[in-house]
Every structure is written in C-alpha cells, then in structure tokens.
Amino acid sequence: MGSIMIDSKLLVLAGPTAVGKGTVVRRILEITENVVLSVSATTRAPRAGETDGQSYFFLSDQEFDELIAKGEMLEFATVHGTHRYGTPKQPVLAALSDGKNVLLEIDIQGARQVKAHMPEAVTVFLAPPSWEELVRRLEGRGTEQPDEMRRRLETAKQELQSQGEFDHIVINEDVAKCALSVVDLLSA
Ligand code: 5GP
C-alpha cells in the first residue's frame, strides 16, 4: 500500500579510547556522500583549534541541563568520569527525514541509549586488533598523563567487554579498510 521506503540510516560508532575513532570518521566522510556527522554538545572547554558549533557545541553545565530538561538530547553521558557529552536530537531527526545518513561518534553509554530509543539505529563497535596494540596507540599519542592513561585503560577494559551488545564489530587494523567496512553497513 504505497508506503514510502526511507532508507536513511542512523549509524552509531563507538569504541575504546585511542582505537582511532576520529581518524576512521574523517575517512568515512571523505569517501561517502550523503553522510552527515552529528555535532555533539559538551561541557568540556574547547581545545586549541576547536571551533564552537563545528567541533562541538561548547556549553556551560546550566545550558547542558536545560537541553536535557527540554528533552532535546537524544542521549548524554559523563565520559571518562569528567565532563558531559550529548547528542542534540533535532539536527539528527531533521537530517534523517531529509534522507541523509547520520553518523554519531559517541561513547558506549551513549550508544546504548540511542539503541534503546531508536532500535533501527545501526551500532558499530570499533575494536583494536589487540589489547597490546590499544595500549601502544594510547602511549604513542602521548596526550595523556600517566594517571589519565591508567583511567582510560581501565574504562577501555570494561568497554571491550560490552562489544557483544553492538550490531557489528569492526576491527581498526587499517584505517582505509575499516572505513570501507563501516560504509558497507550503510548499504546493507
Ligand atoms: P573528547 O573530549 O576527546 O573530544 O571526547 C571524549 C569522548 O567523548 C570520546 O570517546 C567520544 O566518543 C565521546 N563523545 C563525544 N561526543 C559525544 C556525545 O555526544 N555523546 C556521548 N555519549 N559521548 C560523546
């Protein structure tokens, strides 16, 4: 009976610290059209080179609370025990109804919430080739102090245990191949 097939997808990409989510996302955006990356809101301060409204919407705690109270967050979570991050709902729904695929690069708690609210979302866990490789990547990045590194690895250990909850697990061995595997899921 003449129902309209809308095949735009909400793709949720999550994975432990230092697995290379950012690099894979950039690659996905390079090799695809019709995929938009959702801009998250956060209460953390901007880093050098980050632009408000592009990297994140940088909000005060109060502004963040207001968005939650108004029901305007699709999901939100406190990440690495420090700051809050969340996905503004309206831009995601608008892009989807516009026929675009939407990519969320969020943490695992957020991925769970999205899947609970929108079961049609496709969730992808980006996994490292091995635990040793994950540690190597985190150390190689050299952006975290030893304490913060320990905290992130502790979180990563727990996160790796939750990969079974995801619709797909993609191993980030090679960025180009990994991005292609994720993009393939959009046409599946
Ligand atoms: P960073 O502070 O390094 O930019 O991001 C830290 C972590 O926050 C990343 O692991 C990223 O996946 C997560 N994150 C970024 N945006 C969101 C969001 O909108 N929601 C959730 N739940 N996590 C997010």
PDB file of C-alpha atoms in Angstrom, residues 2-8 99:
ATOM      1  CA  GLY A   2       2.227   2.793  -1.261  1.00  0.00           C
ATOM      2  CA  SER A   3       4.309   3.179   1.887  1.00  0.00           C
ATOM      3  CA  ILE A   4       7.435   5.233   1.349  1.00  0.00           C
ATOM      4  CA  MET A   5      10.724   3.495   1.993  1.00  0.00           C
ATOM      5  CA  ILE A   6      13.101   5.834   3.716  1.00  0.00           C
ATOM      6  CA  ASP A   7      16.475   4.175   3.737  1.00  0.00           C
ATOM      7  CA  SER A   8      18.496   6.784   5.564  1.00  0.00           C
ATOM      8  CA  GLY A  99      17.056  11.351   3.508  1.00  0.00           C
TER       9      GLY A  99
END
